[in-house]
PDB file of C-alpha atoms in Angstrom:
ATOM      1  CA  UNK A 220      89.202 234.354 148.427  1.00 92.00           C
ATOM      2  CA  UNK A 221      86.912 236.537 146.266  1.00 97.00           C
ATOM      3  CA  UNK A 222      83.681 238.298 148.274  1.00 98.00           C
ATOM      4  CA  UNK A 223      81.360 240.733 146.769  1.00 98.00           C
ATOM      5  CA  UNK A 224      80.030 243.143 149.378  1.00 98.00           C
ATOM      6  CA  UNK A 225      76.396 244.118 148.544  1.00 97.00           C
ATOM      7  CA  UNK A 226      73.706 246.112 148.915  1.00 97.00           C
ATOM      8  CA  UNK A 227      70.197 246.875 147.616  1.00 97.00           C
ATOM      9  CA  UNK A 228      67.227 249.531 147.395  1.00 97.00           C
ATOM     10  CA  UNK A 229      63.399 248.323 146.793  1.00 98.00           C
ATOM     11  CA  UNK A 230      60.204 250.125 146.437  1.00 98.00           C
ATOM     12  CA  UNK A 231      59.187 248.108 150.197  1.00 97.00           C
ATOM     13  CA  UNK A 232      59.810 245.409 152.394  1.00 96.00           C
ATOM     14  CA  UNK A 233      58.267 242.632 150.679  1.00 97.00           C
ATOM     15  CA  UNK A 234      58.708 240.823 148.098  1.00 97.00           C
ATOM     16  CA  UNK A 235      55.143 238.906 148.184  1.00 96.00           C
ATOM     17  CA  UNK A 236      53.281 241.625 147.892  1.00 96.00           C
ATOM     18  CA  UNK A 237      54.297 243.296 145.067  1.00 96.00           C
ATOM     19  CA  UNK A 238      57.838 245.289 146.289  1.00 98.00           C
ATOM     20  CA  UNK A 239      60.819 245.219 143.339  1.00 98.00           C
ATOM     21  CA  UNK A 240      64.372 246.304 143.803  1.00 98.00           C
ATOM     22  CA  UNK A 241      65.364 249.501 142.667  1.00 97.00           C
ATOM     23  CA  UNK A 242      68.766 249.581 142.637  1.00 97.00           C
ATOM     24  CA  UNK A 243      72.095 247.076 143.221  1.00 98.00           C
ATOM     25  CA  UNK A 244      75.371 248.244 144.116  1.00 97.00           C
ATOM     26  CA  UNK A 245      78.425 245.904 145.077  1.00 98.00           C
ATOM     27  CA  UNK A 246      81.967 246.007 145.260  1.00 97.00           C
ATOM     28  CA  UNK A 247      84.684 243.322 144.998  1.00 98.00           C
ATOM     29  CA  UNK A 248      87.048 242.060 147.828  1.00 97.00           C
ATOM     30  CA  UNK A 249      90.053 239.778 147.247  1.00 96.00           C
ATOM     31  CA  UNK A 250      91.229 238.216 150.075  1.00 95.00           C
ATOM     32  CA  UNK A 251      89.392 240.959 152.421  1.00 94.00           C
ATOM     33  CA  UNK A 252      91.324 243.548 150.081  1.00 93.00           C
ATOM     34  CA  UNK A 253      88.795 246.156 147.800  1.00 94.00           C
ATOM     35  CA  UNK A 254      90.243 245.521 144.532  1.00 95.00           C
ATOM     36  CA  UNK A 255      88.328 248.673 143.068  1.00 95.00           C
ATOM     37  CA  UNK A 256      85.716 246.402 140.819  1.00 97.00           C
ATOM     38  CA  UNK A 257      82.171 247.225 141.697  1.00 97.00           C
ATOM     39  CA  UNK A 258      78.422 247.059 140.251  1.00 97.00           C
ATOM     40  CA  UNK A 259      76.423 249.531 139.866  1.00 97.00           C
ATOM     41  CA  UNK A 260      72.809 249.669 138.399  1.00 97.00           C
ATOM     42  CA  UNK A 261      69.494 251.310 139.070  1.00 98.00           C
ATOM     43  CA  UNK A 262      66.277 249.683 138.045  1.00 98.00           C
ATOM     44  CA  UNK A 263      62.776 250.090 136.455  1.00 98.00           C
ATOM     45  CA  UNK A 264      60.804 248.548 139.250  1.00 98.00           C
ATOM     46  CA  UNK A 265      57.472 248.586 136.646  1.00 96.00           C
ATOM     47  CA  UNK A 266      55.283 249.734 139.327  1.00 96.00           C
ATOM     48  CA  UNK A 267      54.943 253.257 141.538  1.00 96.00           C
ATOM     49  CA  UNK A 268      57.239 254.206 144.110  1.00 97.00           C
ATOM     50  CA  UNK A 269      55.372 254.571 147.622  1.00 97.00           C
ATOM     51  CA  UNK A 270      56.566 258.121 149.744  1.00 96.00           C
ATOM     52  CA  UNK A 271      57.890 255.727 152.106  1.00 95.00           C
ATOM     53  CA  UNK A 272      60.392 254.681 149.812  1.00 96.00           C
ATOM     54  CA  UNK A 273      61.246 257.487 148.048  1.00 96.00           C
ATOM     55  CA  UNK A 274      61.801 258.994 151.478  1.00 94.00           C
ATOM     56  CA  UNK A 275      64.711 256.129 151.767  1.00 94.00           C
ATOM     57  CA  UNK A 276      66.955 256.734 148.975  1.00 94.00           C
ATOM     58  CA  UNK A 277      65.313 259.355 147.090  1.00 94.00           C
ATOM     59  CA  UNK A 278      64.548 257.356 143.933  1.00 96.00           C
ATOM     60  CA  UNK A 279      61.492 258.679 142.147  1.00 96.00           C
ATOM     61  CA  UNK A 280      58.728 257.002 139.430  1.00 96.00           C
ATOM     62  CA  UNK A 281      60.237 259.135 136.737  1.00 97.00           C
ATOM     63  CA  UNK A 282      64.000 258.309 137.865  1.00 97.00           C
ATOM     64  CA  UNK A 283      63.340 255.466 137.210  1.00 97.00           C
ATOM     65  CA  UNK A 284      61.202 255.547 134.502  1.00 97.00           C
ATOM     66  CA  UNK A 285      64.066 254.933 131.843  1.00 97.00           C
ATOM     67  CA  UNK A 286      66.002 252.341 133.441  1.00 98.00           C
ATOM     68  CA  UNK A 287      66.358 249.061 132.224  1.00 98.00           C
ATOM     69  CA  UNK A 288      64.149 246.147 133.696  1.00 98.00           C
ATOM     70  CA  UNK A 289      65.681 243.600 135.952  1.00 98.00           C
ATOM     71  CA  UNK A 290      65.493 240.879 133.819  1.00 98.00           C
ATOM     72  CA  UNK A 291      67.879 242.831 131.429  1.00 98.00           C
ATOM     73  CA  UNK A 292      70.736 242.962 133.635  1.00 98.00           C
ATOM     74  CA  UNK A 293      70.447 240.221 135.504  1.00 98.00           C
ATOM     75  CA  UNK A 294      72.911 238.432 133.222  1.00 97.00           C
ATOM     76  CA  UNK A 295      75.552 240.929 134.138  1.00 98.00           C
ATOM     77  CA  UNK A 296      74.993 240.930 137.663  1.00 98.00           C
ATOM     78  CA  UNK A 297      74.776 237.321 138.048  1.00 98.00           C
ATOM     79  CA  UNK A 298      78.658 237.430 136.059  1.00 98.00           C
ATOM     80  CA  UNK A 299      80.260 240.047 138.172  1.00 98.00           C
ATOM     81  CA  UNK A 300      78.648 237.955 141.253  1.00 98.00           C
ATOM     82  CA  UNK A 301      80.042 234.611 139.932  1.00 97.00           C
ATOM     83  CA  UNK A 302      80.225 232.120 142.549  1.00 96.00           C
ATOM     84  CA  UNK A 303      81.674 234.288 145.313  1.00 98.00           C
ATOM     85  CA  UNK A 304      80.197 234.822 148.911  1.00 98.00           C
ATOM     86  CA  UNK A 305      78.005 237.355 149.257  1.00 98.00           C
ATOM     87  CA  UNK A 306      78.275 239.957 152.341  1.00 98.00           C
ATOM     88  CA  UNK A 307      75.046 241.779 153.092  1.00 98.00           C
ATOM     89  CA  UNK A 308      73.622 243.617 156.174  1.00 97.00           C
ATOM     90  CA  UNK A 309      70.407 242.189 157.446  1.00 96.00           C
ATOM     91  CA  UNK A 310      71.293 239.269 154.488  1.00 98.00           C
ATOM     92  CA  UNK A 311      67.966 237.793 154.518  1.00 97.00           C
ATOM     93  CA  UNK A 312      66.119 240.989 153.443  1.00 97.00           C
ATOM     94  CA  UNK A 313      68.086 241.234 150.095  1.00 98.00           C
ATOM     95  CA  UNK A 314      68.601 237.812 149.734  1.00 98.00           C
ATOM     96  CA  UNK A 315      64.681 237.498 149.370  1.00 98.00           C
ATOM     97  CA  UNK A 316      64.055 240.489 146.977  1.00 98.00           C
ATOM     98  CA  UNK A 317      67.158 238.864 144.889  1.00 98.00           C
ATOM     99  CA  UNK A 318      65.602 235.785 144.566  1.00 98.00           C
ATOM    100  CA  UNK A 319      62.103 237.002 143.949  1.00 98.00           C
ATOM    101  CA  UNK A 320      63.737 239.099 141.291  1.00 98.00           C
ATOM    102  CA  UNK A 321      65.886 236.139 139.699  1.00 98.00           C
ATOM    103  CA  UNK A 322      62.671 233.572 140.055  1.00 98.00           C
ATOM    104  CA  UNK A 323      60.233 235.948 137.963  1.00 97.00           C
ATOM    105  CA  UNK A 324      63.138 236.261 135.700  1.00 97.00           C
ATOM    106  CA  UNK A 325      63.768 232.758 135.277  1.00 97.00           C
ATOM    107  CA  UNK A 326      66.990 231.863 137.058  1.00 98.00           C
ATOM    108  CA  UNK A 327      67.908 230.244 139.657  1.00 97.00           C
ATOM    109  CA  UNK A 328      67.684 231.338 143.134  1.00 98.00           C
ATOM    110  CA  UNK A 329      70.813 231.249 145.484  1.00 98.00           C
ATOM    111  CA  UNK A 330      71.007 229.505 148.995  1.00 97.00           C
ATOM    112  CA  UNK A 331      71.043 231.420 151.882  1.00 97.00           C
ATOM    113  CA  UNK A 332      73.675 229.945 152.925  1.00 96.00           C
ATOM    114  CA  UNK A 333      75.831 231.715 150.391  1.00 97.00           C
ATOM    115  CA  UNK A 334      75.221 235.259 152.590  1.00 98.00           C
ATOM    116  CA  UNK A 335      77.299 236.181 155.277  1.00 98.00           C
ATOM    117  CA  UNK A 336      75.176 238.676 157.625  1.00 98.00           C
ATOM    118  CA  UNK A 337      77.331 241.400 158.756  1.00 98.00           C
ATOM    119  CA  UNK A 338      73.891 242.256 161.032  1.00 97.00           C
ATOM    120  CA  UNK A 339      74.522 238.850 162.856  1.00 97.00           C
ATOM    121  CA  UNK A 340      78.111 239.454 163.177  1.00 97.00           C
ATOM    122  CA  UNK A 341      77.590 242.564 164.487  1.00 97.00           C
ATOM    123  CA  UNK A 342      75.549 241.561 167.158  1.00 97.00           C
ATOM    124  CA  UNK A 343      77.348 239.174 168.276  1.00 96.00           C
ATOM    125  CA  UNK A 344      80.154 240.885 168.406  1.00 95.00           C
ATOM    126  CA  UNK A 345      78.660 243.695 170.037  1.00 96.00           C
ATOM    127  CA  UNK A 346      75.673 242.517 172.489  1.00 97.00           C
ATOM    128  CA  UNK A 347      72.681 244.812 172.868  1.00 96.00           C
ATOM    129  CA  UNK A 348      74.374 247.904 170.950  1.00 97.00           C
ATOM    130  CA  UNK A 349      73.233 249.614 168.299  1.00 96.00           C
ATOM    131  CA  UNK A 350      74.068 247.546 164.537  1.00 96.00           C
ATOM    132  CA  UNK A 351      72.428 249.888 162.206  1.00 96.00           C
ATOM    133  CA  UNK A 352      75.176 250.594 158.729  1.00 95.00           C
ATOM    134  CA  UNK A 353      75.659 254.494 160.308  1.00 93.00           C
ATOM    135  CA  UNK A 354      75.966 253.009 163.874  1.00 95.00           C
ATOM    136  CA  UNK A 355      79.082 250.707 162.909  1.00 96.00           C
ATOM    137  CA  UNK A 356      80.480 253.651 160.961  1.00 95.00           C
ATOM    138  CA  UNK A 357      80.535 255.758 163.824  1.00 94.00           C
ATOM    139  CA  UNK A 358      81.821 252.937 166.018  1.00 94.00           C
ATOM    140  CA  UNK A 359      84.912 252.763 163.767  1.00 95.00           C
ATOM    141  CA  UNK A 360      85.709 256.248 162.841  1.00 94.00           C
ATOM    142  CA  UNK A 361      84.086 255.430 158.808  1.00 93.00           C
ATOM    143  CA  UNK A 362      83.021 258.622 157.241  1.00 91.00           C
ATOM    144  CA  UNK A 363      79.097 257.989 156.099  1.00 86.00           C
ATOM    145  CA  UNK A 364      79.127 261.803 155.535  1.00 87.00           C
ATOM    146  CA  UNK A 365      77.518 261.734 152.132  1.00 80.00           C
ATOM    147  CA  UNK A 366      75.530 259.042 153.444  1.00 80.00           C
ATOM    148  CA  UNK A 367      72.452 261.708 153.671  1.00 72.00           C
ATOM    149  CA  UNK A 368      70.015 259.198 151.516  1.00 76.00           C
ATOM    150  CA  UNK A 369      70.160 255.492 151.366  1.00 88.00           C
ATOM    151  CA  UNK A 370      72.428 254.160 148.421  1.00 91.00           C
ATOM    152  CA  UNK A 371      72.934 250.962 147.283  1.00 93.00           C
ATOM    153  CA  UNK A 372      76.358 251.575 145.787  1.00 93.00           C
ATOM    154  CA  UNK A 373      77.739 253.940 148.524  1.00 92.00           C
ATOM    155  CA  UNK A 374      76.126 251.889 151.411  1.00 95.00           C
ATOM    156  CA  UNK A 375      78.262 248.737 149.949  1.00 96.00           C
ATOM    157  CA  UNK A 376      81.123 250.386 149.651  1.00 95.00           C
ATOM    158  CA  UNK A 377      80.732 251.912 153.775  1.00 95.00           C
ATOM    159  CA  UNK A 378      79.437 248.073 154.388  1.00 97.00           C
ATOM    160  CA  UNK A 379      83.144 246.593 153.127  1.00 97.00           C
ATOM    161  CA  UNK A 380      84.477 248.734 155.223  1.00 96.00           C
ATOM    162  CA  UNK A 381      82.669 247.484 158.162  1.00 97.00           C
ATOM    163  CA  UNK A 382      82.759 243.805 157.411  1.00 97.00           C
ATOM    164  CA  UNK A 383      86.881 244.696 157.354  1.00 96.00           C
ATOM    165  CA  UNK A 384      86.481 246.041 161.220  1.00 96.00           C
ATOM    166  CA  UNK A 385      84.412 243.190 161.443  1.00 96.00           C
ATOM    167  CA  UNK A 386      86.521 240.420 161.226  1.00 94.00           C
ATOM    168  CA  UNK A 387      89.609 242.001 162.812  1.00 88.00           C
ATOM    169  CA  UNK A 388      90.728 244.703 160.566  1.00 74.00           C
ATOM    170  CA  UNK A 389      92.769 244.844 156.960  1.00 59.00           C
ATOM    171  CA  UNK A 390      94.422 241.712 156.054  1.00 52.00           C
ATOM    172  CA  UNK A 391      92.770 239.965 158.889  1.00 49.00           C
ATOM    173  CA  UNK A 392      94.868 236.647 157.504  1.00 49.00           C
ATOM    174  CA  UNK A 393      98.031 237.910 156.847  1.00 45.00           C
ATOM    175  CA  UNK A 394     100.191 235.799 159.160  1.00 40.00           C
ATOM    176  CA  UNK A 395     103.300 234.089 159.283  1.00 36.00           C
ATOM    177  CA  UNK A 396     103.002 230.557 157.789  1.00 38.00           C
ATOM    178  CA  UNK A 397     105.547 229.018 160.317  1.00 37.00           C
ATOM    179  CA  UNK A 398     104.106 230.653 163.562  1.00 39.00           C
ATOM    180  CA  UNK A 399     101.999 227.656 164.325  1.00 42.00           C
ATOM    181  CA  UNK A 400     104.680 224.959 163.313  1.00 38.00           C
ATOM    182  CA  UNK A 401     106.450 227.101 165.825  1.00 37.00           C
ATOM    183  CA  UNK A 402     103.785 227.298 168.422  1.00 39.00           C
ATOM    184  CA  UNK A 403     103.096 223.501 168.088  1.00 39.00           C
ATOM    185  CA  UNK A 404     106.983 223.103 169.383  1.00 40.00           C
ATOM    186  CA  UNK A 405     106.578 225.007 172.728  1.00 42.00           C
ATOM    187  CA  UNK A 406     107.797 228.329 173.775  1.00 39.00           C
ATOM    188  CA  UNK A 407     111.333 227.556 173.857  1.00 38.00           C
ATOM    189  CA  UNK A 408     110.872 227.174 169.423  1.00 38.00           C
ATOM    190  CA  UNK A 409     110.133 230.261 169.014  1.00 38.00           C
ATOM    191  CA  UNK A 410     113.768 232.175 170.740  1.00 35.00           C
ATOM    192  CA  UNK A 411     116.030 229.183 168.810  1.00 39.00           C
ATOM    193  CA  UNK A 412     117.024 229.256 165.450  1.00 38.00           C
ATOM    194  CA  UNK A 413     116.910 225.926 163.305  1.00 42.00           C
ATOM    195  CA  UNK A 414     120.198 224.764 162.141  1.00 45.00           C
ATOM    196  CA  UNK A 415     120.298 225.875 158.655  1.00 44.00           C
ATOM    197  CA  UNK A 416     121.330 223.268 155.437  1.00 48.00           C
ATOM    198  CA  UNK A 417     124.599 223.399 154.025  1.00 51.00           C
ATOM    199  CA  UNK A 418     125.277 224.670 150.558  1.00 45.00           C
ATOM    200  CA  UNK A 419     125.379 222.803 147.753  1.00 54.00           C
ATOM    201  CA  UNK A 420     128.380 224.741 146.900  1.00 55.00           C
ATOM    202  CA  UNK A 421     130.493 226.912 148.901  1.00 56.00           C
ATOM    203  CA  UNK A 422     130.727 230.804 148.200  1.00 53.00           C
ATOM    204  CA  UNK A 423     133.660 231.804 146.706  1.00 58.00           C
ATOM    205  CA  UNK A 424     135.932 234.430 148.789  1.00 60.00           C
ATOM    206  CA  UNK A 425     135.032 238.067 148.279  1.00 57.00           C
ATOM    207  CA  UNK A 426     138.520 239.227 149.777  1.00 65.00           C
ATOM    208  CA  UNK A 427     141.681 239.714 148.163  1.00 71.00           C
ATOM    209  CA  UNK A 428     145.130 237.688 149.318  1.00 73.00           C
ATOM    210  CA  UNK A 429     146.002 241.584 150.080  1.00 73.00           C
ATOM    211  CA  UNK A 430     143.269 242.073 152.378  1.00 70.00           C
ATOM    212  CA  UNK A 431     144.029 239.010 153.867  1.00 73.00           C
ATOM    213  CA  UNK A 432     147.438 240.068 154.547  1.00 74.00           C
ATOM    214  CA  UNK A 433     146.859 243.244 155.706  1.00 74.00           C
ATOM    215  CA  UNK A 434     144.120 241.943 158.369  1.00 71.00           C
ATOM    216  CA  UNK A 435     146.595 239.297 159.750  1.00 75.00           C
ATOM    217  CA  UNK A 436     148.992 242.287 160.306  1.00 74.00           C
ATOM    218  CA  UNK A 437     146.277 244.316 162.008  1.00 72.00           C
ATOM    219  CA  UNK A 438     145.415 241.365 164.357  1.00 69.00           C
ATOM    220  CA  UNK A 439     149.102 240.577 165.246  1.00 75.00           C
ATOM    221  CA  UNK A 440     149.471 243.971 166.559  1.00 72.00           C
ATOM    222  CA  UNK A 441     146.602 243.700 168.494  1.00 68.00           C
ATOM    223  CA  UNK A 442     148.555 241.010 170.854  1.00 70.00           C
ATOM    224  CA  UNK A 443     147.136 237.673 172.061  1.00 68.00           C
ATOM    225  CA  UNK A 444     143.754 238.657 173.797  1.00 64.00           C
ATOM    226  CA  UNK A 445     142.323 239.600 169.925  1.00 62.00           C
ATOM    227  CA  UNK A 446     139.162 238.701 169.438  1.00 59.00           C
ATOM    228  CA  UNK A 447     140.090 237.147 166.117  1.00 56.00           C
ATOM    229  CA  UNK A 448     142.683 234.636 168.207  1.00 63.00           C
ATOM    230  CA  UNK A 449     139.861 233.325 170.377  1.00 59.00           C
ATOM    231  CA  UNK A 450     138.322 229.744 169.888  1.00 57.00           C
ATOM    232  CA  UNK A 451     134.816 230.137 168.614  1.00 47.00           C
ATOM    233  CA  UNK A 452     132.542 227.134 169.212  1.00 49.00           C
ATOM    234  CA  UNK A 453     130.850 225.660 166.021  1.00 48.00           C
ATOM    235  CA  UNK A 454     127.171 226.504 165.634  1.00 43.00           C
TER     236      UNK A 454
END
């Protein structure tokens, strides 16, 4: 299962009025796994950026100045993307500043229902505590240490992270194919071992008639009570 974990930074908080991302950063998962593929691009919003902003993530007028427009690489973001599920804290905020950007660029928009809302998760996981990015961090021992300004690539990177803890850890999935087959067949299944096929062919001995010989002497001086004289039941 392919993810991309993402993240963005805008010149505001809306769309509507006039607000442009910034700057996109994302990183690949692969079945919950970072596979080390990410996205990375900052933006020429074509418009001023307000103090509030720039007090964010620390992305100035003239920063930005020489950056390409988003209509230039929205082809390449919309390839590394593909088709894969996006995971975004407080998904709905992005999710409308991506579509505004794709719309006045002429693609399509995506559903909403392609976004999975670490936010949401987060609160439901953890009732009336504190869900911010640096807030989870801390909860799971995730050094945000450089995290001093807002950044769309480094906050995506500390977001896959998260969404790991979120959903039970690394390799949340990895588990043993025949556990529920196993389950299914009561709590006696799982201490008995099935009776295994028989070989197509037998193995051919690995002893020598030597060896053979010299165990049967070793056994015959051992008397009667040897183990290797005792009946052994079939399996």
């Amino acid at each position: 299962m392919r993810e991309i974990v993402l993240d963005t930074e805008t010149t505001g908080f809306d769309p509507d009025t006039g607000d442009r991302i910034v700057e996109i950063g994302a990183v690949e998962l692969m079945n919950h796994l970072a596979t080390g593929r990410h996205f990375h691009v900052y933006i020429n919003p074509e418009r001023d950026m307000p103090a509030d902003a720039f007090a964010v993530h620390g992305l100035s007028t003239e920063f930005l100045s020489d950056k390409p427009r988003f209509a230039e690489v929205a082809a390449d973001f919309l390839a590394f993307i593909g088709d894969a599920r996006l995971v975004i804290h407080n998904a709905a905020f992005d999710m409308k500043f991506l579509n505004a950007e794709l719309r006045r660029a002429g693609h399509p928009t995506m559903p909403m229902s392609r976004a999975l809302d670490t936010v949401a998760m987060a609160r439901q996981k953890f009732p009336g505590a504190p869900v911010s990015l640096d807030a989870l961090c801390r909860r799971w021992g995730i050094d945000n240490s450089n995290r001093t300004l807002h950044g769309a690539l480094l906050d995506s990177e500390l977001l896959a992270e998260v969404y790991l803890e979120l959903i039970g850890g690394r390799q949340p999935d990895l588990v043993l194919v025949a556990e529920p087959a196993r389950a299914a067949e009561g709590p006696a299944a799982t201490t008995q071992h099935r009776p295994r096929a028989a070989r197509p062919a037998p193995l051919a001995p690995r002893i020598t008639a030597a060896e053979r010989e010299a165990h049967a002497a070793f056994v015959a001086r051992m008397g009667g009570k040897a183990l290797w004289l005792r009946d052994v039941p079939a399996n």
